[in-house]
Coordinates of C-alpha atoms in Angstrom, one line a residue:
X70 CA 4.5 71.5 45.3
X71 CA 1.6 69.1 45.0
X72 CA -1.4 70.9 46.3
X73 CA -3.4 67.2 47.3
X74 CA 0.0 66.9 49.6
X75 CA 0.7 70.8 50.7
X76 CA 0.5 70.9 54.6
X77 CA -3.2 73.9 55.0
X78 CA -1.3 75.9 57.0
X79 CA -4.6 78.0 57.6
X80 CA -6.7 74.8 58.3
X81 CA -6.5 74.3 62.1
X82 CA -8.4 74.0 65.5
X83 CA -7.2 75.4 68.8
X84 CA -7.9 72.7 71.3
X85 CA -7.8 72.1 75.1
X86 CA -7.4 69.3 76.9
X87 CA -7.4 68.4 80.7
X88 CA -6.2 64.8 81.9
X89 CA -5.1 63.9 85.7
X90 CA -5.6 67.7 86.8
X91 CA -3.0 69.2 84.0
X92 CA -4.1 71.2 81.3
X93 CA -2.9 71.7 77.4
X94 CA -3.4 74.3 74.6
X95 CA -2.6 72.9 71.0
X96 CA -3.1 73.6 67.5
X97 CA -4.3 70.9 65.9
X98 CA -4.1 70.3 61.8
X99 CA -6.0 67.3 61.4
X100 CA -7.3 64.6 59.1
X101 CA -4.5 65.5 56.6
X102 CA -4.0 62.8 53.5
X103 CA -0.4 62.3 53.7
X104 CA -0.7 60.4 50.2
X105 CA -2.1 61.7 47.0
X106 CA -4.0 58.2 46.2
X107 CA -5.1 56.5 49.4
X108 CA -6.7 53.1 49.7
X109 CA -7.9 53.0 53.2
X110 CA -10.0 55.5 55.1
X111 CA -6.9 55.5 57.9
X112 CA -4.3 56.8 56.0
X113 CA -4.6 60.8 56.9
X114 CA -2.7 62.2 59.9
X115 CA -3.1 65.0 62.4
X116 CA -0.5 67.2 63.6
X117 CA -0.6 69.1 67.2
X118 CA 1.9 71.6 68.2
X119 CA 2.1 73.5 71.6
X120 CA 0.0 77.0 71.6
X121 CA 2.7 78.9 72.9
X122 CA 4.9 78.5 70.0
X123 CA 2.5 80.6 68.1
X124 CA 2.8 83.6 70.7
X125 CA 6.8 83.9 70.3
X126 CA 7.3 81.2 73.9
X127 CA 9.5 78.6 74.5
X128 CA 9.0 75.4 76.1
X129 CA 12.1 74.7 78.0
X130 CA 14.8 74.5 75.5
X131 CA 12.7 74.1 72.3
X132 CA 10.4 76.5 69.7
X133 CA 8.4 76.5 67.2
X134 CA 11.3 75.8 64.9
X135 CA 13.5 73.4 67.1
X136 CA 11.1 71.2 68.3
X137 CA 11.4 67.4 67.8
X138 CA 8.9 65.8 66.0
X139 CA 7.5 62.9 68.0
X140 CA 6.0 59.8 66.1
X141 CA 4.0 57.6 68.2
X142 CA 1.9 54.7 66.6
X143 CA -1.4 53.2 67.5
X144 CA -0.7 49.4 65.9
X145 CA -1.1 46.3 68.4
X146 CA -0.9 43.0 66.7
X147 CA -0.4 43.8 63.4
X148 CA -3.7 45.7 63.3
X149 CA -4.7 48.9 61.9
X150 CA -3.2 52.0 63.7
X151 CA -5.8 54.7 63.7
X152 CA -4.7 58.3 64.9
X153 CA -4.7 59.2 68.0
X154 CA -5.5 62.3 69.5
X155 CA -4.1 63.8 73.4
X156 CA -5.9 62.2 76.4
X157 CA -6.5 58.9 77.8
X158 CA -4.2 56.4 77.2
X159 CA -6.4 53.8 75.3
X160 CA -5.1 50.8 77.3
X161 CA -3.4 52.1 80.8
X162 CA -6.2 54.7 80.9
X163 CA -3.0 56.8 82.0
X164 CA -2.1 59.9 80.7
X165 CA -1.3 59.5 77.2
X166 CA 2.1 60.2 75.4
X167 CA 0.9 62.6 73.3
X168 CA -0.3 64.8 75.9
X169 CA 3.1 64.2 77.8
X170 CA 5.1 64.8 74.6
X171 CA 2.8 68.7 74.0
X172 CA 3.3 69.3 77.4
X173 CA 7.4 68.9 77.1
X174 CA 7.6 71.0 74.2
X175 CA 7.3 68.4 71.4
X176 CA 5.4 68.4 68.1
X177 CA 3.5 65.2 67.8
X178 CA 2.3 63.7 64.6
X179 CA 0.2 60.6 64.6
X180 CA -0.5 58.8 61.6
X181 CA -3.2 56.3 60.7
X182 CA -1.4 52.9 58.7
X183 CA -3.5 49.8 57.7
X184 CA -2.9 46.6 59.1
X185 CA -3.8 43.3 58.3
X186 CA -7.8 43.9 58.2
X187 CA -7.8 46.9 56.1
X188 CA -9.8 46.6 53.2
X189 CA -10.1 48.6 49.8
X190 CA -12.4 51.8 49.9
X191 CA -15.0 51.7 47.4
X192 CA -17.3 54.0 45.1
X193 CA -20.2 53.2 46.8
X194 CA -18.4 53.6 50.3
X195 CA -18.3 57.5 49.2
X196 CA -21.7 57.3 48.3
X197 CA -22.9 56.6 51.9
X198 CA -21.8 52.8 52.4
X199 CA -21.1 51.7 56.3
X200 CA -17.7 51.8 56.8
X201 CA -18.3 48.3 58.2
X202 CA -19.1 47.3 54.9
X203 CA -16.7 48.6 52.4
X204 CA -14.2 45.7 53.0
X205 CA -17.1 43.1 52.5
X206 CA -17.6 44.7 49.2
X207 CA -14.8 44.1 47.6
X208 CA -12.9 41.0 49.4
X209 CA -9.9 42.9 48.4
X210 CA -7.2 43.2 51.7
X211 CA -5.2 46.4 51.3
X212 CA -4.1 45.9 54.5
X213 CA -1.4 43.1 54.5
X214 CA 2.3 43.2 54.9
X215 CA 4.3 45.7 53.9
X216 CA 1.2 47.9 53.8
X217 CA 1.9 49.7 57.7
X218 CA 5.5 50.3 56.7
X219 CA 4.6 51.7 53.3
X220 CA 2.3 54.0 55.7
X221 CA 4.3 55.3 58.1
X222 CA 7.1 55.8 55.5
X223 CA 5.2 58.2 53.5
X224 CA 4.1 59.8 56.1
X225 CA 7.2 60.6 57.0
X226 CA 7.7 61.9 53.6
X227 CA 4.8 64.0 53.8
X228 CA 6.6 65.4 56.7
X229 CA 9.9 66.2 54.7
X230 CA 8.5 67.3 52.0
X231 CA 6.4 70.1 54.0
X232 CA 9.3 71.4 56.2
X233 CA 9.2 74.8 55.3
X234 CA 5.2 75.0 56.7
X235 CA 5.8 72.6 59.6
X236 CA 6.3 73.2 63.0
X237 CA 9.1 71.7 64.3
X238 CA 12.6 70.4 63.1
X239 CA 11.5 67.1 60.3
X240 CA 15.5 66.4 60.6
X241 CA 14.3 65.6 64.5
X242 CA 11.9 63.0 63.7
X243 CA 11.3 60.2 66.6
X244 CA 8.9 57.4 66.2
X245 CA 7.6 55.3 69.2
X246 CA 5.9 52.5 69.1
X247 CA 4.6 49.2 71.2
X248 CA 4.3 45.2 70.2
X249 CA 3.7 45.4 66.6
X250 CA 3.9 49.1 66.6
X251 CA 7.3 48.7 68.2
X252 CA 8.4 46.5 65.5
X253 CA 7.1 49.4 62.9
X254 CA 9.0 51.8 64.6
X255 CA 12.2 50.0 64.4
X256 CA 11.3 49.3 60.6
X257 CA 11.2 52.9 60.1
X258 CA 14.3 53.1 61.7
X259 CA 16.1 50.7 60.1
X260 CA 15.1 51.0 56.3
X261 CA 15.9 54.6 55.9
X262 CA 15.0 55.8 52.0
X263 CA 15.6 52.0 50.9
X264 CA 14.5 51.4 47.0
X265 CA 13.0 48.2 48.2
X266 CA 9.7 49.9 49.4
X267 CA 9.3 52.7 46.2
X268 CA 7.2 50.8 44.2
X269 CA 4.5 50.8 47.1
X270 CA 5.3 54.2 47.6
X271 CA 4.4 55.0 44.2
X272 CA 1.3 53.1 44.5
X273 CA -0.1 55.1 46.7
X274 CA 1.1 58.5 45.7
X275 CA 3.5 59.5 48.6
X276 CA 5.4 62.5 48.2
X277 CA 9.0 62.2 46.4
X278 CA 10.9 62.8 49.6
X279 CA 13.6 61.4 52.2
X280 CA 11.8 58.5 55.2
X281 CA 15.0 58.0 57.1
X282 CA 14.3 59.1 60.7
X283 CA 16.9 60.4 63.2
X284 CA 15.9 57.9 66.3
X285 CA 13.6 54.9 67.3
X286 CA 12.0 54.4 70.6
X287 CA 10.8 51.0 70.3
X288 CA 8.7 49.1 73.2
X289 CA 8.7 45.0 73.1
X290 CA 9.1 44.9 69.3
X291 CA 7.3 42.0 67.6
X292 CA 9.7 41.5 65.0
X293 CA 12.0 39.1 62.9
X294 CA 9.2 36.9 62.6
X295 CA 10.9 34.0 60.0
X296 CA 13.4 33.6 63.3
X297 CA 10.8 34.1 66.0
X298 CA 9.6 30.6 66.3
X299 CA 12.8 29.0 66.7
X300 CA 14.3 31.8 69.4
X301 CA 10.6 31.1 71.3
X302 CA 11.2 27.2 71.4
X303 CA 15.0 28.0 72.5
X304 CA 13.4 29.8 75.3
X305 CA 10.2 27.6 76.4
X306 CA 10.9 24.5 75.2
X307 CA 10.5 21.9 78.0
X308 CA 7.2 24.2 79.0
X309 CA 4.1 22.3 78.5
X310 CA 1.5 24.3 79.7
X311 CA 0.5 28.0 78.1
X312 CA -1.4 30.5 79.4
X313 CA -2.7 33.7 77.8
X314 CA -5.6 35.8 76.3
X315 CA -6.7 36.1 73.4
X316 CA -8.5 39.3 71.9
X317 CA -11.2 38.2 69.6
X318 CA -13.1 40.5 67.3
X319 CA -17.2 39.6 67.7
X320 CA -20.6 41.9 66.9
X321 CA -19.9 43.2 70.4
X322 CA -16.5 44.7 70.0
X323 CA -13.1 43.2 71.2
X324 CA -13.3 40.4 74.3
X325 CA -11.0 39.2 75.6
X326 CA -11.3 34.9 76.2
X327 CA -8.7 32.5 78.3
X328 CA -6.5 30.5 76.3
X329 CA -4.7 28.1 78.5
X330 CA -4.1 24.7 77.9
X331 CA -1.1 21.7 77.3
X332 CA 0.6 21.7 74.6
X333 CA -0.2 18.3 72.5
X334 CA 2.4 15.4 71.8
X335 CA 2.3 17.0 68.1
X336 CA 3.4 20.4 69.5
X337 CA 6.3 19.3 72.0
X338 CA 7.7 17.5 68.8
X339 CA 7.4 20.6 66.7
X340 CA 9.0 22.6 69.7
X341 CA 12.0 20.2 69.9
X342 CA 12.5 20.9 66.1
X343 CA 12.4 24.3 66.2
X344 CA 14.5 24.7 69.2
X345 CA 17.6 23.0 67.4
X346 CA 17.2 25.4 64.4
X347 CA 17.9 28.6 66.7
X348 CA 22.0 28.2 66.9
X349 CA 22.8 27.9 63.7
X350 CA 20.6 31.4 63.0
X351 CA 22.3 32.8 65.6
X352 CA 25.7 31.5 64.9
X353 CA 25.6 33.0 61.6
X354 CA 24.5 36.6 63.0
X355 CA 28.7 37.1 64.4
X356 CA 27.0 38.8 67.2
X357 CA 30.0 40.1 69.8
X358 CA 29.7 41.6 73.4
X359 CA 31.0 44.9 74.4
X360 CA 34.7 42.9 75.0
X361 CA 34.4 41.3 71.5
X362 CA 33.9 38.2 71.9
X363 CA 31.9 36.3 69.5
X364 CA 28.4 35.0 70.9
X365 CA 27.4 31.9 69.6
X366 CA 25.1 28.6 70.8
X367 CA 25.9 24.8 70.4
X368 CA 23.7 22.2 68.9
X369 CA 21.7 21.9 72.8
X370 CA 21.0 25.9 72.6
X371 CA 24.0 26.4 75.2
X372 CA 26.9 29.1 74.8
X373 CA 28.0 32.2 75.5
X374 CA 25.0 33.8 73.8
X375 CA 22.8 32.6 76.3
X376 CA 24.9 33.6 79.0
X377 CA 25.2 36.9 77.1
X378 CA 21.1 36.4 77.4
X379 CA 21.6 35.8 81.0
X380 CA 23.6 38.8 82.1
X381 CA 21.0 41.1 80.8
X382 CA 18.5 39.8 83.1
X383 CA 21.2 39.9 86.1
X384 CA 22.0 43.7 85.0
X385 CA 18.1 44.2 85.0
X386 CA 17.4 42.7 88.2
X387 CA 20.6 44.4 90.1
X388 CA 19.4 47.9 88.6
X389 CA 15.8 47.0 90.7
X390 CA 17.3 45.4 93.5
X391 CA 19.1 48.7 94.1
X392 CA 16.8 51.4 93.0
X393 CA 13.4 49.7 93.5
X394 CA 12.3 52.2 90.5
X395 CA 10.0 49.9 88.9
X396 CA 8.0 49.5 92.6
X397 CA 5.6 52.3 91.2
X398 CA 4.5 50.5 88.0
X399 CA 3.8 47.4 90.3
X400 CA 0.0 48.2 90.0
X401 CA -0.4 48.4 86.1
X402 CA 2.9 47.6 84.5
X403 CA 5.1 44.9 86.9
X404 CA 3.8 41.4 86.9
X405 CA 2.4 39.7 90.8
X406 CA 5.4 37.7 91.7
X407 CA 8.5 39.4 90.0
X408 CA 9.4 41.0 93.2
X409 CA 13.5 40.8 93.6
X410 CA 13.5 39.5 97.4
X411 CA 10.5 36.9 96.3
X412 CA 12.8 34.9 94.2
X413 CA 14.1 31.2 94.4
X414 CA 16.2 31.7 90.9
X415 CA 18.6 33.9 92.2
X416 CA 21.7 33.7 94.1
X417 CA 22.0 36.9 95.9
X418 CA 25.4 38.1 98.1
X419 CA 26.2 41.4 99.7
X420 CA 23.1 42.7 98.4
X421 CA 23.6 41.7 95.0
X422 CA 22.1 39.4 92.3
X423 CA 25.4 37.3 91.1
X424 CA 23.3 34.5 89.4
X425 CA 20.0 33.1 88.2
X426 CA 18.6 29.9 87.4
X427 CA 17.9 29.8 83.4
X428 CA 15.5 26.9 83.8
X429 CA 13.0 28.2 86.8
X430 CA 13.2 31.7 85.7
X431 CA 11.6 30.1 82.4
X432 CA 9.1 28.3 84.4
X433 CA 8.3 31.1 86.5
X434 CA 7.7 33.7 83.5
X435 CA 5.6 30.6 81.6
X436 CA 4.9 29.9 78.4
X437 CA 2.2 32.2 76.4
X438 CA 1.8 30.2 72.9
X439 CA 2.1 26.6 72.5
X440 CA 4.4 26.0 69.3
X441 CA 4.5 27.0 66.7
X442 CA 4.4 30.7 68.2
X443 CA 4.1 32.5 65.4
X444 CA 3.6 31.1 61.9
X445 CA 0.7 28.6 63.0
X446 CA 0.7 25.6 61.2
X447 CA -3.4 25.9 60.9
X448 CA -2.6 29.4 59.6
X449 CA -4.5 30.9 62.8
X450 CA -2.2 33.5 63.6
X451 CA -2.2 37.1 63.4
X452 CA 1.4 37.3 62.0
X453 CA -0.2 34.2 58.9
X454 CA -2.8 36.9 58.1
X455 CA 0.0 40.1 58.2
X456 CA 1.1 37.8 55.6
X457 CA -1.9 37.4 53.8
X458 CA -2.0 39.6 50.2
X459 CA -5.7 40.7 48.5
X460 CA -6.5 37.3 47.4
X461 CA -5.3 34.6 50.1
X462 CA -6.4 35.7 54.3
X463 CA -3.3 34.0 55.3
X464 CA -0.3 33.0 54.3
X465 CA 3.0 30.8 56.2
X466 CA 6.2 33.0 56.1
X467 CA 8.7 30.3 57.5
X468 CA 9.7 27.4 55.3
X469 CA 9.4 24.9 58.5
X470 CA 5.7 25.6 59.4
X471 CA 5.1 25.3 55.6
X472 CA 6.7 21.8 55.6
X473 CA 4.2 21.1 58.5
X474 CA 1.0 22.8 57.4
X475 CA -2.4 21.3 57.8
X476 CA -4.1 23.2 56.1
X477 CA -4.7 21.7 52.6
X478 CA -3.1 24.7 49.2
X479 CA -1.6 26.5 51.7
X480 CA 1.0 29.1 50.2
X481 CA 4.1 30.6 51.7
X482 CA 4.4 34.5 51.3
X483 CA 7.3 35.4 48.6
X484 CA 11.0 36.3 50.1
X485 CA 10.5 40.0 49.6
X486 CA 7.3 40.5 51.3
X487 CA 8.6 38.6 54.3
X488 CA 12.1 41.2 54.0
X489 CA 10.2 44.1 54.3
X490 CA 9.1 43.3 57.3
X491 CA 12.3 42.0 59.3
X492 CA 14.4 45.3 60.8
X493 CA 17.4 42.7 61.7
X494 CA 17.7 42.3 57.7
X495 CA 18.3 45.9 56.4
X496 CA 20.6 46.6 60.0
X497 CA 22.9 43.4 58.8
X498 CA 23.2 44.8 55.2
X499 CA 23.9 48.4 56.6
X500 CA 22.9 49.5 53.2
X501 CA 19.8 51.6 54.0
X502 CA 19.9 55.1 55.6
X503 CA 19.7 53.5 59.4
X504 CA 18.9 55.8 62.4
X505 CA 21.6 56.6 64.8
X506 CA 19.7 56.3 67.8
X507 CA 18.0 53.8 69.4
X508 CA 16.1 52.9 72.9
X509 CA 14.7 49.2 73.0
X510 CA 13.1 48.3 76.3
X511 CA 11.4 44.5 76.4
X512 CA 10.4 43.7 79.9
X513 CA 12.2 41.6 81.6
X514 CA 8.8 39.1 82.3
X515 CA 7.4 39.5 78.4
X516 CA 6.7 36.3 76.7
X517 CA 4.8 37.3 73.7
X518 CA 8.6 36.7 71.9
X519 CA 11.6 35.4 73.5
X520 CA 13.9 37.1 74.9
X521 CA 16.5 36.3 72.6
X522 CA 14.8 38.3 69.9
X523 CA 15.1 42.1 71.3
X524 CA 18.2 41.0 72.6
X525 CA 19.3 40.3 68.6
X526 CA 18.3 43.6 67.5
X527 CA 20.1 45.9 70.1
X528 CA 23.4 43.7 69.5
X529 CA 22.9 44.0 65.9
X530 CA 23.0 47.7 66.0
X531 CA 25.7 47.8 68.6
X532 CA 28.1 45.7 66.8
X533 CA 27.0 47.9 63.5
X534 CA 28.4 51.3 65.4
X535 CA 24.5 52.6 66.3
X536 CA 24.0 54.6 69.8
X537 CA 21.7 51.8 71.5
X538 CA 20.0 52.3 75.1
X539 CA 19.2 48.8 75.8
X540 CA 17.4 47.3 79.0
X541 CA 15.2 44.9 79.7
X542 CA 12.8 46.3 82.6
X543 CA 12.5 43.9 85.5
X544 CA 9.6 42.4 86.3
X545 CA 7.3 44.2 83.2
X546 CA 5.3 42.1 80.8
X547 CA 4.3 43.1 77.6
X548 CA 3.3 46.6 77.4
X549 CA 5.0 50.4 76.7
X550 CA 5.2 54.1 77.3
X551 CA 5.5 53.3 81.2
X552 CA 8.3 55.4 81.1
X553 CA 8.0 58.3 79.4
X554 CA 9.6 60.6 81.4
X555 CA 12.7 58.9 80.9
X556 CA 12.2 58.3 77.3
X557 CA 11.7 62.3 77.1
X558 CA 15.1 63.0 78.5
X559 CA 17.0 60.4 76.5
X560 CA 15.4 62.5 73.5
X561 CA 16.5 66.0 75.2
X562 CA 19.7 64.8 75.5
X563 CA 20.2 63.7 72.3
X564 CA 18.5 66.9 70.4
X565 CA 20.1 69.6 72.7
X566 CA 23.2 67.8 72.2
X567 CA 23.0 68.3 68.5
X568 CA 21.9 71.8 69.1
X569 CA 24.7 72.5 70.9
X570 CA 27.0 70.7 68.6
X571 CA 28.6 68.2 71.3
X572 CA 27.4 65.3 68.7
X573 CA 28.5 65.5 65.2

């Protein structure tokens, strides 16, 4: 065993923390290098397990030995995910999962992956250099796609390959994620010990060990992002205005800046474009429904897959109409407006929602980004700098926005790079070692991708033979972990099913 990669059993801090009148006792090993040659500051991780594992308790049903692992990321917007630690929810100033997940009786590891601003750490760096400097210093990006997979990956091998010191069962590993961190936990899930990321691997000295997890929680995943542009227009196309925020990095810190506006006669034409391109992609997929029938679009976007689309949001809003369980997010997670009895799109008999208006559900939901969504023909968008490597900031990743780029040399990112990216590829091939268990949930009211998109990836794995919990919330926008209690039992269940030997 490599020493630079063996878990310091003896290297820990007992901590306490107290959040919403609840208190926790954890051992914390942190600031652990999870690879032996590290090119970024952020890839260590820390590893917290419940006190009373140490003193012979147990925590419910689970030890020190039969724990699951839980996996949560920090990454938003394809952004570098440092490691978190118990508390405060950064953004909901809730309670934060990893508190939650100590308090149930989980062990929690949270890893630090570079994202698309990461930049290469240098001698003088070590030698006392401001850490807002060291990227300057070199101009060298270490950050950019598939660098936060490549993370997360090895450590998850750093896991594996310490299981006999860990705490906790590494064959119960559960990542979580939201947005972009959604779409990197459903990477992890999907590409399972695949060859295609061992060269990176290597590059950074990761430890020679298994990455396939055993399920993915996965919150609004911003993902398949060569077909995300055409599935957006599918959806919003017709929709002028846009309305959002952007986040905007500045000597201050983050601000945040309205960005609403029309979109230009240039843009509705480019919409109108990519919106006939979505049928044939899906066509091709052979999704089915649950009966077996095959879901497909015609050349105007119509077809069963939309209705498919469509009953998802009917199933959503019936489940809300009858339980009224998302009533207590209302304040921080459900969008103003999105109550059931409020709305004009649906058709409602004996208490139940038996249709919905496609076209003024779309126009009440709006429009976030004027077109294209994703892969910006000015190369202005996060997902063109994901796609960036060390010596280009950004990069197009679709072969239409690179037909229509106006930006003078631009380059379009090479086939693999944009693969190793894309969960929807390595679930179609069914080569890799793919989880068995998934839980997508994409509120019902999220326009940061269309709705099509998370809708692609639970079918996928459906119609591939994968245990899928599927929903999409009514009435929540673009966030995650609002419901953590629930995501905690569908984990218990599955992991004292295995204990128990109900699941084979």
């Amino acid at each position: 065993m490599s020493d630079k990669l063996r878990l310091p059993t003896e290297q820990y801090v007992i901590k306490t923390c107290e959040q919403g009148g609840r208190k926790i006792t954890y051992r914390a090993f942190e600031n652990l290098s999870y690879c032996e040659k590290p090119v970024d500051l952020i890839q260590k991780l820390s590893i917290y397990v419940p006190e009373d594992y140490y003193h012979g308790l147990a925590i419910g049903a689970y030890d020190r030995s039969s724990a699951p692992i839980f996996m949560p990321n920090t990454v938003g917007g394809y952004l570098p995910g440092p490691v978190d630690e118990p508390g405060e929810d950064r953004y909901s100033k809730n309670v934060n999962s990893i508190f939650l997940a100590l308090e149930h009786g989980y062990v929690v590891v949270t890893a630090g992956v570079r994202g698309r601003t990461s930049g290469r750490i240098t001698a003088d760096f070590f030698e006392g250099g401001k850490e807002e400097d060291y990227v300057e210093a070199t101009g060298h990006m270490v950050g950019r796609a598939p660098a936060l997979i490549v993370d997360y990956k090895a450590a998850i091998r750093y896991l594996r390959y310490n299981k006999h010191l860990i705490p906790g069962d590494t064959e119960r590993i559960i990542t979580n994620g939201t947005s972009a961190g959604g779409a990197l936990s459903a990477l992890a899930g999907a590409t399972g010990n695949s060859p295609d990321y061992d060269s990176y691997l290597a590059e950074i000295g990761a430890a020679d060990e298994r990455d396939d997890i055993f399920a993915v929680s996965s919150y609004c995943p911003i993902h398949n992002l060569e077909n995300a542009d055409s599935a957006y227009e599918w959806l919003f196309s017709g929709q002028k205005d846009y309305y959002r925020t952007k986040h905007l990095r500045t000597d201050n810190g983050i601000i945040r800046v309205p960005d609403d506006g029309q979109m230009t006669d240039q843009q509705l034409a480019l919409s109108r474009s990519l919106k006939a391109l979505f049928p044939a992609y899906v066509n091709r997929l052979g999704l089915t429904d649950e009966a077996g029938e095959i879901l497909t679009l015609d050349e105007d976007g119509e077809g069963s897959f939309k209705e498919f689309v469509k009953e998802e949001l009917l199933v959503s809003a019936n489940k809300e109409l009858q339980t009224h369980e998302n009533e207590s997010l209302r304040t921080r997670w459900m969008m103003d407006g999105s109550e059931i009895d409020t709305q004009s799109y649906f058709t409602v008999a004996d208490n139940h929602v038996i249709d919905l208006d496609w076209d003024t559900f779309v126009t009440k939901i709006t429009r976030m980004k004027a077109a294209p969504a994703f892969d910006a023909v000015d190369l202005t968008s996060p997902e063109n700098e994901e796609f960036g490597n060390e010596q280009i900031d950004s990069r197009h990743f679709t072969a239409f926005s690179m037909e229509h780029s106006r930006v003078p040399d631009a380059e379009l990112a090479d086939d693999m790079t944009i693969r190793l990216l894309n969960p929807t590829v390595y679930i179609r091939e069914n080569k890799a070692d793919i989880a068995k268990h998934w839980r997508i949930r994409h509120g019902s009211f999220d326009r940061d991708t269309s709705l099509a998109i998370p809708v692609i990836l639970a079918t996928l794995l459906k119609n591939k033979g994968y245990d899928v919990d599927f929903e999409l919330p009514w009435g929540i926008y673009h966030c995650g972990d609002y419901d953590l209690a629930e995501l905690f039992k569908w984990i218990d269940e599955l992991c004292l099913s295995y204990q128990s030997n109900e699941i084979v």
